[in-house]
Short mmCIF file of C-alpha atoms in Angstrom, two decimals:
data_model
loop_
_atom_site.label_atom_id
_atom_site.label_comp_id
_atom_site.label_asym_id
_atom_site.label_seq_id
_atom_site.Cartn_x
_atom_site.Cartn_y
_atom_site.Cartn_z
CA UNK A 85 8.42 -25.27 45.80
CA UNK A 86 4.94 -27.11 45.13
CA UNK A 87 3.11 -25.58 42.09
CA UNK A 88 0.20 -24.21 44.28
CA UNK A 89 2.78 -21.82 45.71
CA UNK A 90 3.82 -20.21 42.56
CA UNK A 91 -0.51 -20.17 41.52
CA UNK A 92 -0.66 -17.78 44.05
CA UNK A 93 2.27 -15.94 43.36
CA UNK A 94 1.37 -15.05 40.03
CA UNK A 95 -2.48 -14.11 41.70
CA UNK A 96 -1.23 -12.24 44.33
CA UNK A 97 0.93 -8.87 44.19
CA UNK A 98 3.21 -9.57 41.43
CA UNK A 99 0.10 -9.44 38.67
CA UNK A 100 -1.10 -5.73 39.97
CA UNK A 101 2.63 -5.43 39.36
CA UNK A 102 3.03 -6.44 36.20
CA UNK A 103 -0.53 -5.52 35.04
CA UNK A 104 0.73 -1.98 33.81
CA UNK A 105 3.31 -3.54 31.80
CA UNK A 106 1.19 -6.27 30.28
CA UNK A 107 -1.00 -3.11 29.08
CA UNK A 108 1.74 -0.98 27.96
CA UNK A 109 2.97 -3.68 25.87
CA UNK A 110 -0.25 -3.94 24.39
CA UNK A 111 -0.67 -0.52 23.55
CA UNK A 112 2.67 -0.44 21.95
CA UNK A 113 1.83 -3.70 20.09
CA UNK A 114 -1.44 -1.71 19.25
CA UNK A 115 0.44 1.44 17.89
CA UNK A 116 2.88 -0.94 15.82
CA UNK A 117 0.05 -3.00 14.14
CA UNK A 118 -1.52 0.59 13.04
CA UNK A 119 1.62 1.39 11.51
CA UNK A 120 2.34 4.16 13.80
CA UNK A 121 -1.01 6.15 13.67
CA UNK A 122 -0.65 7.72 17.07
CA UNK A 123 2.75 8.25 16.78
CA UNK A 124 2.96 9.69 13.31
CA UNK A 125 -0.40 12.11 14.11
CA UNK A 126 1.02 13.31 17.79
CA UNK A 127 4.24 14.10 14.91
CA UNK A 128 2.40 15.77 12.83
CA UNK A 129 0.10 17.75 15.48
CA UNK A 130 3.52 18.78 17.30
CA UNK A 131 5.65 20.15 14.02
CA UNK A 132 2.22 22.05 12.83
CA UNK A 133 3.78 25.24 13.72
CA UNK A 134 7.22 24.56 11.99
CA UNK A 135 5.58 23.50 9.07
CA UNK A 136 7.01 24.76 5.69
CA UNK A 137 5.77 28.53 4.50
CA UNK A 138 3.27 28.55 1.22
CA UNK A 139 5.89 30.38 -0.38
CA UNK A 140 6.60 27.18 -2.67
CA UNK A 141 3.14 26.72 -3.65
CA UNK A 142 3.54 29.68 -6.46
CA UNK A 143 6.78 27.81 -7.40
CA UNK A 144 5.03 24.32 -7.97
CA UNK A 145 2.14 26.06 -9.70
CA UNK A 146 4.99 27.27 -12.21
CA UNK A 147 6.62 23.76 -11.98
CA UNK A 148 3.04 22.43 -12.61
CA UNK A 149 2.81 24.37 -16.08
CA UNK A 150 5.83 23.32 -17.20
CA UNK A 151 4.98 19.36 -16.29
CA UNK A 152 1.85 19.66 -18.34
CA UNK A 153 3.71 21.25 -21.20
CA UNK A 154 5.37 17.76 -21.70
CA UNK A 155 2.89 15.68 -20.38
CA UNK A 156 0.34 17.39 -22.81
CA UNK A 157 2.96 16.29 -25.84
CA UNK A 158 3.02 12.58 -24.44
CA UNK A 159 -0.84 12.69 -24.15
CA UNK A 160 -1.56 13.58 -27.82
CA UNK A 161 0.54 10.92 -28.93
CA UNK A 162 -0.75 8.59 -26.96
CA UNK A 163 -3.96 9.37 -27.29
CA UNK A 164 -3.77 8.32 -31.28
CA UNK A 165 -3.02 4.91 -29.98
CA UNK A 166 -5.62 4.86 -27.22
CA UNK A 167 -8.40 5.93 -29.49
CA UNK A 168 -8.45 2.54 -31.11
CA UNK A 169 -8.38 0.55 -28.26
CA UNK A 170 -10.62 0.35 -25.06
CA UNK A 171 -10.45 3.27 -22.17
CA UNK A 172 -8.34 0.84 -19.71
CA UNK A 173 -7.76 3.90 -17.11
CA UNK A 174 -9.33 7.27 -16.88
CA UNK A 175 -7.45 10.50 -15.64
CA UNK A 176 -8.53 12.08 -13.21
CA UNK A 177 -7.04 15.49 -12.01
CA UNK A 178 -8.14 15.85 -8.70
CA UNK A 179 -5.79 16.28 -6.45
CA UNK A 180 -4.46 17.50 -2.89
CA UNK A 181 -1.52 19.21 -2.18
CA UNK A 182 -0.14 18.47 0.83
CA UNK A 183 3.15 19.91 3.16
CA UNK A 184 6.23 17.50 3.24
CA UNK A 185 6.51 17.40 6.86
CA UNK A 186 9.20 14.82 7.54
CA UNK A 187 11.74 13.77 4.48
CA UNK A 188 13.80 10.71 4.63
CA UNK A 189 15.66 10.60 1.64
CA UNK A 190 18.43 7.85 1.96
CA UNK A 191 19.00 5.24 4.74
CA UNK A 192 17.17 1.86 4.81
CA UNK A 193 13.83 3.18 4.54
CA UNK A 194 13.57 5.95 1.70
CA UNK A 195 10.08 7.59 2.79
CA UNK A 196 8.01 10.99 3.18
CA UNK A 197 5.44 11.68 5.31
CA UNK A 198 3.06 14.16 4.26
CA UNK A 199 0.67 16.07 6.66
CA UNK A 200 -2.51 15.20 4.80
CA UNK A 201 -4.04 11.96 5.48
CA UNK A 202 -7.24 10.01 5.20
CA UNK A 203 -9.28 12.83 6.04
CA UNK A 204 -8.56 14.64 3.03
CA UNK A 205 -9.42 11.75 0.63
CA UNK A 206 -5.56 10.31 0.01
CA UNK A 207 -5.80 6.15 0.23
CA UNK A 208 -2.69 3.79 -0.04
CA UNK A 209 -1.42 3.67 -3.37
CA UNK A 210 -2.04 6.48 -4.93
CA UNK A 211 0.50 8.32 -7.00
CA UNK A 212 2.71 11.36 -5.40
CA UNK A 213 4.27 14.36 -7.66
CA UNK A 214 6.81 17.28 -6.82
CA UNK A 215 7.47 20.10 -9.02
CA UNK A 216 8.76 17.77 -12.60
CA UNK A 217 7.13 14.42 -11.87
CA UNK A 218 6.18 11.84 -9.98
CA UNK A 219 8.35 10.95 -6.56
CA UNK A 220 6.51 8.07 -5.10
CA UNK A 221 3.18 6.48 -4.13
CA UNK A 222 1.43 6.46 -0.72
CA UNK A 223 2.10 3.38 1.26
CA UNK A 224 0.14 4.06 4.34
CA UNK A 225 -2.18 6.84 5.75
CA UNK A 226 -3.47 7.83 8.71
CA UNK A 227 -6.12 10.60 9.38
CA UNK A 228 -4.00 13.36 9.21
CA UNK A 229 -0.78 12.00 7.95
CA UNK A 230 0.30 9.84 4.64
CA UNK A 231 3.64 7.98 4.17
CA UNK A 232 5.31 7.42 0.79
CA UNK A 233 7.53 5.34 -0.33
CA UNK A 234 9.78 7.34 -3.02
CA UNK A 235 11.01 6.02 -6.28
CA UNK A 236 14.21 5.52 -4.78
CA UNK A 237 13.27 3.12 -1.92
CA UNK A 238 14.31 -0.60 -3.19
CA UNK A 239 10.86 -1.72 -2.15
CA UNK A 240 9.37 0.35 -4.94
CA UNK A 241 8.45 -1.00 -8.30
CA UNK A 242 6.54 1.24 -10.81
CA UNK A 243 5.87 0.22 -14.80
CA UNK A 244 7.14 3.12 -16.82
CA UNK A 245 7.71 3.00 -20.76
CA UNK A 246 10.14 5.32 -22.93
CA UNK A 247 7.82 7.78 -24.45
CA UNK A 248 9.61 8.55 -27.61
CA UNK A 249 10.39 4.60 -28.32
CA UNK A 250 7.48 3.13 -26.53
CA UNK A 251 9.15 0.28 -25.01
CA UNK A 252 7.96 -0.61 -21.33
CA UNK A 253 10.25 -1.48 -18.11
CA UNK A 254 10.23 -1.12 -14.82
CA UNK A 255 11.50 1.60 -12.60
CA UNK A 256 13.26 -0.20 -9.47
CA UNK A 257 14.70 1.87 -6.84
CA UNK A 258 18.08 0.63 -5.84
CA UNK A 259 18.78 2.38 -2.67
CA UNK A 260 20.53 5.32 -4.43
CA UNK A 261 19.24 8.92 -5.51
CA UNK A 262 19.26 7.26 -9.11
CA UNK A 263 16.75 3.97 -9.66
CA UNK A 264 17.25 1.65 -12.23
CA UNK A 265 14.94 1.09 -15.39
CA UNK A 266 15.04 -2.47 -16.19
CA UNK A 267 13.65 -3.03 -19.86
CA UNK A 268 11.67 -5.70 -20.63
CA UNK A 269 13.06 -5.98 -24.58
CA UNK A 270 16.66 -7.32 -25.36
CA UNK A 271 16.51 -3.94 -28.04
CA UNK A 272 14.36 -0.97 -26.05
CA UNK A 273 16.04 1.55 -28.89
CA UNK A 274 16.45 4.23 -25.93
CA UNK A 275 19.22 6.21 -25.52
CA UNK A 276 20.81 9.19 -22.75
CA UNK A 277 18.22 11.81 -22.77
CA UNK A 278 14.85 9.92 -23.52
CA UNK A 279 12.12 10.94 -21.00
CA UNK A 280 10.56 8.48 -18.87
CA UNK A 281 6.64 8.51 -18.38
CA UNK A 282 4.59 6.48 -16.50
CA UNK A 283 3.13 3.30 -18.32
CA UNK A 284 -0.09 3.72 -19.99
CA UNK A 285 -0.43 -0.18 -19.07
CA UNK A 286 0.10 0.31 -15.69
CA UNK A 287 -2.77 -0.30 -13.10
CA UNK A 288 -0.81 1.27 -10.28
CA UNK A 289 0.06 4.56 -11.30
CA UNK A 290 -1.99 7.21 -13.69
CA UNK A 291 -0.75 7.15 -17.15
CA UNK A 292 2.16 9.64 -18.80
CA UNK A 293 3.29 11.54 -15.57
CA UNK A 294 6.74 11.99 -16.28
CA UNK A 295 9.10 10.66 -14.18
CA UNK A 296 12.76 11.24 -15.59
CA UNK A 297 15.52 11.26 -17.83
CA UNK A 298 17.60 8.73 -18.79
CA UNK A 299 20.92 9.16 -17.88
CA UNK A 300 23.24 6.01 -19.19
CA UNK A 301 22.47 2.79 -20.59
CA UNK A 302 24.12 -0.65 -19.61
CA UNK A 303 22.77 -2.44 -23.06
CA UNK A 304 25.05 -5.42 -21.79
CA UNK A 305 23.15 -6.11 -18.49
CA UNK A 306 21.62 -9.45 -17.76
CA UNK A 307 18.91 -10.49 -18.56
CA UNK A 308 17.72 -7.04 -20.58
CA UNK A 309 19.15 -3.72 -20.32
CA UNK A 310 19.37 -1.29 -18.12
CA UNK A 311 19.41 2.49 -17.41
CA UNK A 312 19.84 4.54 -14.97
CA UNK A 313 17.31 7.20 -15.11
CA UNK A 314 17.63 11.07 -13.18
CA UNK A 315 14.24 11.73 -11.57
CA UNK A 316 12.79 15.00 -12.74
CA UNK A 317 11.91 16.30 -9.18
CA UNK A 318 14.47 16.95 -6.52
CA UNK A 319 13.54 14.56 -3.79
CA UNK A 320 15.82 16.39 -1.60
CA UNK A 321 14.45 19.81 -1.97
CA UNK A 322 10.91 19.10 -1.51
CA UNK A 323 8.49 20.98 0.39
CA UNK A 324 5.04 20.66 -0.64
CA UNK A 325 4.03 18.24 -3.37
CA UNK A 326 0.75 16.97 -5.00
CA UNK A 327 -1.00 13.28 -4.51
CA UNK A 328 -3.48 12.75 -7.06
CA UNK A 329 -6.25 11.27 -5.58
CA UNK A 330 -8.55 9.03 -7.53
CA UNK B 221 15.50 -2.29 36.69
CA UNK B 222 15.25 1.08 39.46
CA UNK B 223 14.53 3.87 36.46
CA UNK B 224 11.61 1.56 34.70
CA UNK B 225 9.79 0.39 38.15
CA UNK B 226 10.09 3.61 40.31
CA UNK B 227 9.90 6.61 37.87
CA UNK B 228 8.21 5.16 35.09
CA UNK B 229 8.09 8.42 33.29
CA UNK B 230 11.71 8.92 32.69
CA UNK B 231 11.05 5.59 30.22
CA UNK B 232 8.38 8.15 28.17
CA UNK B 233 11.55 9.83 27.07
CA UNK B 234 12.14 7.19 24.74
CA UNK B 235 9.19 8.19 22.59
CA UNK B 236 11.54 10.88 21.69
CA UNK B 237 13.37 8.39 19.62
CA UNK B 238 10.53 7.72 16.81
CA UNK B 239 9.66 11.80 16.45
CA UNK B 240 13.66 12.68 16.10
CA UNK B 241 13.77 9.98 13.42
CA UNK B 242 11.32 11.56 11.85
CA UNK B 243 11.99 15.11 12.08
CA UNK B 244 15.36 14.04 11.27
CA UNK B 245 17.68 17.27 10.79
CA UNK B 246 19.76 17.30 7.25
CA UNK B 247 22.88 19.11 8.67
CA UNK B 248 22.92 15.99 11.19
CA UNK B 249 23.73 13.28 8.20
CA UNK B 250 26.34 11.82 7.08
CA UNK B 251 25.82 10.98 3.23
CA UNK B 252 22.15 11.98 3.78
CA UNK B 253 21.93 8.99 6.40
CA UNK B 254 20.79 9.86 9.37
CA UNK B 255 22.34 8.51 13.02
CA UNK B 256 20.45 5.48 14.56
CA UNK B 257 18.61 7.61 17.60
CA UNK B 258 17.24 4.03 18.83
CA UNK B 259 20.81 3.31 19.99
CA UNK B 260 21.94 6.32 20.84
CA UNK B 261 18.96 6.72 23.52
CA UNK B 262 19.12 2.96 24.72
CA UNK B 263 22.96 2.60 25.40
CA UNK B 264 23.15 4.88 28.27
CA UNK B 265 19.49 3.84 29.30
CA UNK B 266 20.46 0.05 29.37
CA UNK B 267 23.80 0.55 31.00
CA UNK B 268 22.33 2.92 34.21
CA UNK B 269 19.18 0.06 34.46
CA UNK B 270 20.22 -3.26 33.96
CA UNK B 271 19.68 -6.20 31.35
CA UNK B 272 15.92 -6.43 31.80
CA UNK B 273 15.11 -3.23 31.99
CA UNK B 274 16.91 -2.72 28.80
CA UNK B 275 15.56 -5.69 26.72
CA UNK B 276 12.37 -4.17 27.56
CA UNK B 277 12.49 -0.95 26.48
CA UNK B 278 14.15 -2.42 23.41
CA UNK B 279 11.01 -4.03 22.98
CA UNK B 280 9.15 -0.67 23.37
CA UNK B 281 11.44 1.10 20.98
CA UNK B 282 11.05 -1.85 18.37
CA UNK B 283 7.76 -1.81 18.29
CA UNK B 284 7.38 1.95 17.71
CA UNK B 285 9.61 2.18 15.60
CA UNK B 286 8.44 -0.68 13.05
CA UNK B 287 5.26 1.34 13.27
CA UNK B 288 6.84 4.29 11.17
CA UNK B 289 7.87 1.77 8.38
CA UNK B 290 6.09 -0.08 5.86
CA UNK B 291 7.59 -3.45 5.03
CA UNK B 292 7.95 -6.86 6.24
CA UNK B 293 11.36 -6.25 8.31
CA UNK B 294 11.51 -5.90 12.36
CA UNK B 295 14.02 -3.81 14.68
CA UNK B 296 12.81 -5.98 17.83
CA UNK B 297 14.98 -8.51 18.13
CA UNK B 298 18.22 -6.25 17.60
CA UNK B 299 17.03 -3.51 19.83
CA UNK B 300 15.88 -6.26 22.28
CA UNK B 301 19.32 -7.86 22.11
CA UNK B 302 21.39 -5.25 22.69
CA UNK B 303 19.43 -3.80 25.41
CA UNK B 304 19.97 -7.03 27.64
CA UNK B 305 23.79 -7.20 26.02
CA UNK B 306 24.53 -3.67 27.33
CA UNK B 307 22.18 -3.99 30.47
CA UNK B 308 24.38 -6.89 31.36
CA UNK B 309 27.63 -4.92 30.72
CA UNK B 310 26.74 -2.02 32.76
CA UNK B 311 26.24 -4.17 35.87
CA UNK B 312 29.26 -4.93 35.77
CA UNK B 313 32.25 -3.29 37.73
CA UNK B 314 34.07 -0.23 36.52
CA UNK B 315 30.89 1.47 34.94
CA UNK B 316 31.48 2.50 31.56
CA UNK B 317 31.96 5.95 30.99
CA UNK B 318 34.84 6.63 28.44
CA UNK B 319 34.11 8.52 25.66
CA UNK B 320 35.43 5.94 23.52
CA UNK B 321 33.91 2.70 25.18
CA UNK B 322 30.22 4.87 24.63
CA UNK B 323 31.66 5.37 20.93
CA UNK B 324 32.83 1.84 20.47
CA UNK B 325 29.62 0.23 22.10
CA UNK B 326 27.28 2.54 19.66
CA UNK B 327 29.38 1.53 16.68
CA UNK B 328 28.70 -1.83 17.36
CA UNK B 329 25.27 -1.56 18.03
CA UNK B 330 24.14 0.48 14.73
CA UNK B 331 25.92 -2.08 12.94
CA UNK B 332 24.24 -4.78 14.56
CA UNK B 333 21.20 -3.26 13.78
CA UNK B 334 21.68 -2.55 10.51
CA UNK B 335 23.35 -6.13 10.07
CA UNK B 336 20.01 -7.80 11.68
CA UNK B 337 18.04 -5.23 8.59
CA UNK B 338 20.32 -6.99 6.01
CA UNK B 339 20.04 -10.31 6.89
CA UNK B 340 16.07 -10.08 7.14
CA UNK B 341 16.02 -8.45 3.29
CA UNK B 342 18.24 -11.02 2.12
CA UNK B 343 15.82 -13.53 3.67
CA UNK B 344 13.41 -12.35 1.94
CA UNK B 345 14.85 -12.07 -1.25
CA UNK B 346 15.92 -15.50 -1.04
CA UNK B 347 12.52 -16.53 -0.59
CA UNK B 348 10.76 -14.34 -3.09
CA UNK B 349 13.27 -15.39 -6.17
CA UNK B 350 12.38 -18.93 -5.09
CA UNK B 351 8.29 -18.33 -5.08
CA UNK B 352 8.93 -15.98 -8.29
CA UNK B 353 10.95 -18.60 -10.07
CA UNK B 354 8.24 -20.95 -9.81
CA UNK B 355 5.90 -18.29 -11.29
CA UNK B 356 7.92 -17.65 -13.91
CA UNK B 357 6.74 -20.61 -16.17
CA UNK B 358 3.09 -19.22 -16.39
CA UNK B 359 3.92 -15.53 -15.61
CA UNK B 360 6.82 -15.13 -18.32
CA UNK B 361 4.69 -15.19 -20.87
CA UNK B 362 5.67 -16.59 -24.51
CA UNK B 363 7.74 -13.66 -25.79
CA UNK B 364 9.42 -12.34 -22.42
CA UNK B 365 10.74 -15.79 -22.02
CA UNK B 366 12.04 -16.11 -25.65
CA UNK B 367 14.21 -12.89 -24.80
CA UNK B 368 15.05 -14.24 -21.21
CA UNK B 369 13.68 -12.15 -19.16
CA UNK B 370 11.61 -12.81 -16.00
CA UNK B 371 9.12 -10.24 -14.97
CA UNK B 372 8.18 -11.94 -11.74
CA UNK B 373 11.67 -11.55 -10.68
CA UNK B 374 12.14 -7.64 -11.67
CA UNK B 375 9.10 -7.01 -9.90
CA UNK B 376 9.96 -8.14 -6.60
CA UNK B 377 9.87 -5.37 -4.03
CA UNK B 378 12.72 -4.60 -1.37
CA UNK B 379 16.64 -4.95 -0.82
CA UNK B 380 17.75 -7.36 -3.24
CA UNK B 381 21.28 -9.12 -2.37
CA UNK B 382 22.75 -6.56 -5.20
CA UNK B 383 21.33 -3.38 -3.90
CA UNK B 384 22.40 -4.65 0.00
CA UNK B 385 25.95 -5.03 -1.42
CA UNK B 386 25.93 -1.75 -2.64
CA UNK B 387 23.55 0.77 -1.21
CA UNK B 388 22.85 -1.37 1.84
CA UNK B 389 26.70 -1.47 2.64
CA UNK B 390 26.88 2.35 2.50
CA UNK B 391 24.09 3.45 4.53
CA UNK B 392 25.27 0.87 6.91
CA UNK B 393 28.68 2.41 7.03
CA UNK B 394 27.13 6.00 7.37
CA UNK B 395 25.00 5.31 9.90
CA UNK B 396 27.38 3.33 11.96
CA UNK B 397 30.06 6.02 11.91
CA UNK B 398 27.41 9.17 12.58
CA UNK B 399 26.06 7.01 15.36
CA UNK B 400 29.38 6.43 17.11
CA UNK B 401 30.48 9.90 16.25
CA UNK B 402 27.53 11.35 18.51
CA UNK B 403 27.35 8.51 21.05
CA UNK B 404 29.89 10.28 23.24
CA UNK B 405 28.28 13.53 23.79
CA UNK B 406 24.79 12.25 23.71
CA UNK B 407 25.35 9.22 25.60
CA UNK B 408 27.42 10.78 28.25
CA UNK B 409 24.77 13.00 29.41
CA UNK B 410 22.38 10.83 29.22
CA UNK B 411 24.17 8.22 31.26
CA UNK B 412 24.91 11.36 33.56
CA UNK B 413 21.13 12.12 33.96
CA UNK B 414 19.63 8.17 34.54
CA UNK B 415 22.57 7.20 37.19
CA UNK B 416 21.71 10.38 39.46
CA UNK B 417 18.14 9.86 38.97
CA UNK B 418 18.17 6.47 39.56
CA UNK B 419 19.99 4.40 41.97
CA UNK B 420 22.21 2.07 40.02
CA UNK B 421 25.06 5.09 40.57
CA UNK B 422 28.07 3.73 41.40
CA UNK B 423 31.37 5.96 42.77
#
């Protein structure tokens, strides 16, 4: 068949055919490269009604006190350091509390996804607590919806130091409910029991919001050791929780 | 390719597939993993409609899907593959029906899937040790390297070949066995519902 022939194929019927599809696969491509903002907010505007009651709230607020009571120990102590050297990070308490309104808790991707989004001032990367501590940060938002990835999720990566010996590592989700605080010393001194804070050092998350409690200790593992660390709030159980925004 | 071209709207059930994921019941997990709903709505869909209409809404499915999740890693080319591989099978003569054949073909399709996930995070990891262990000279700084220990390495982000071994291995096996455990009651109806609606039925 001469090439003219198949020009005015492609001109004739078979592109109003096809023209729907062409545009449907951009739309699809459009809702993909927005990280699912239609999708997620047509979620969110559709589960509204099944959302969870505010019969929690009065429990966080309780869960809340407690929190403070040992994040208000870690802060006095570290404040005697901090005093000395320059005000690297401000707190800030502001924050939003916001429904869990889908909970994905193990499988390939360990996420939430809140139903609070841009419009009520929480941006990507901002730190996420649940009654005890903090559960994750906020990978992506979108007006009325944020997803976060949780402390569990092996893509997450958050600088935390031992509060009573002051030795730094890294909190590294491994897939499991329990992630996986690699040290950064040969001798970090901790031991089963120590509680895990954020790092003061850290630029990602807000200093001294506890996180855990070490659970065991692999002081053998190459290249520094390890522990595996019991996050304070129950990941699995959680209905509302807090993202403090900046 | 009858269901996509004449009743379009019958393919809008597949948005269905990104809002169960994420509503995702917890009494319908298996080790808190949940069942791969891509598959379990595109086997019967690709079987009653042929390989291109299948690869296609693979495509669709892919696409919405890798919306919902952060991160570097695609469900396209899996979802895209099997579509065409069961599109082709279902053209063929008998039609599968079986319980066990749905079953067998979901099984094999959530592990593909999960497989095609692995691979793509061990890619990466590959490549991000590499980049990081060219960093490490100037990143490990004096006293981290005296002790051995490379930050640029611990802070790499996603499935590392350890974790897939591990926690990647289980949630694969989970979701493979949920998945085929549900593919014959979902997938029968389903396969029930395109083949009268469209006209690929076969007696």
């Amino acid at each position: 068949m001469p090439a003219w022939r198949w020009l005015r194929f492609v001109r004739g019927t078979s592109l109003r055919r096809i023209a729907p599809w062409l545009l449907l696969l951009l739309a699809l491509v459009a809702v993909r490269l927005s990280k699912g903002a239609v999708l997620a907010d047509a979620y969110a505007f559709l589960t509204r009604p099944f959302w969870p009651g505010t019969a929690q709230a009065e429990w966080l607020r309780s869960a809340r006190r407690v929190e403070d009571g040992v994040r208000l120990a870690q802060l006095e102590r570290d404040n005697q350091r901090l005093r000395s050297l320059l005000d690297l990070q401000k707190e800030n308490p502001n924050r939003v509390t916001a429904p869990v309104i889908s909970r994905n808790g193990a499988g390939w991707w360990q996420q939430l996804l809140l139903g609070q989004g841009a419009i009520s001032g929480i941006r990507a990367g901002q730190a996420v607590l649940g009654p005890g501590g903090l559960v994750g940060l906020v990978a992506s938002v979108t007006p009325t919806t944020a997803s976060v990835t949780l402390l569990t999720d092996p893509r997450s990566r958050v600088g935390v130091w031992v509060g009573r010996t002051q030795h730094h590592g890294l909190l590294t989700g491994i897939g499991t409910a329990r992630p996986l605080l690699r040290f950064l010393e040969k001798d970090p001194q901790a031991r089963p029991g120590d509680v895990v804070v954020t790092s003061p050092a850290s630029t990602l998350v807000p200093p001294n919001l506890p996180v855990g409690v070490i659970q065991s200790i692999d002081a053998n593992a190459d290249p520094a050791p390890e522990a595996v660390v019991q996050l304070i709030a129950p990941i699995s159980a959680l209905d509302w929780v807090q993202v403090q925004v900046r | 390719m009858e269901l996509l071209t004449r009743q379009p709207r019958l393919a809008a059930t597949a948005l269905l597939v990104p809002l169960l994921a994420l509503a995702s019941p917890g009494w319908l997990t298996l080790d808190g993993v949940a069942p791969c709903w891509a598959v379990l709505w595109l086997l019967p869909w690709a079987l009653s409609d042929g390989p291109v209409s299948g690869a296609f809404t693979g495509l669709g499915l892919g696409l919405l899907l890798d919306g919902l999740h952060a991160g570097a890693v695609t469900q396209v080319p899996a979802l895209m593959l099997l579509g065409w591989w069961w599109g082709r099978m279902g053209r063929r003569a008998p039609p599968i029906q079986r319980s066990f054949s749905l079953g067998l073909l979901a099984l094999l399709g959530s592990a593909l899937l999960g497989i095609s996930l692995m691979l793509q995070w061990a890619l990466l990891d590959w490549f991000g040790v590499r980049e990081a262990a060219q960093l490490a000279g100037p990143v490990a700084g004096s006293t981290l390297e005296r002790h051995g220990v490379n930050p640029a390495l611990l802070a790499l982000p996603g499935w590392r070949w350890d974790d897939l071994a591990g926690a990647g291995v289980q949630v694969l096996l989970a979701q493979t066995l949920i998945t085929a455990l549900l593919a014959p009651m979902l997938c029968s109806l389903q396969l029930l519902l395109w083949r009268q609606l469209g006209s690929g039925w076969r007696r």
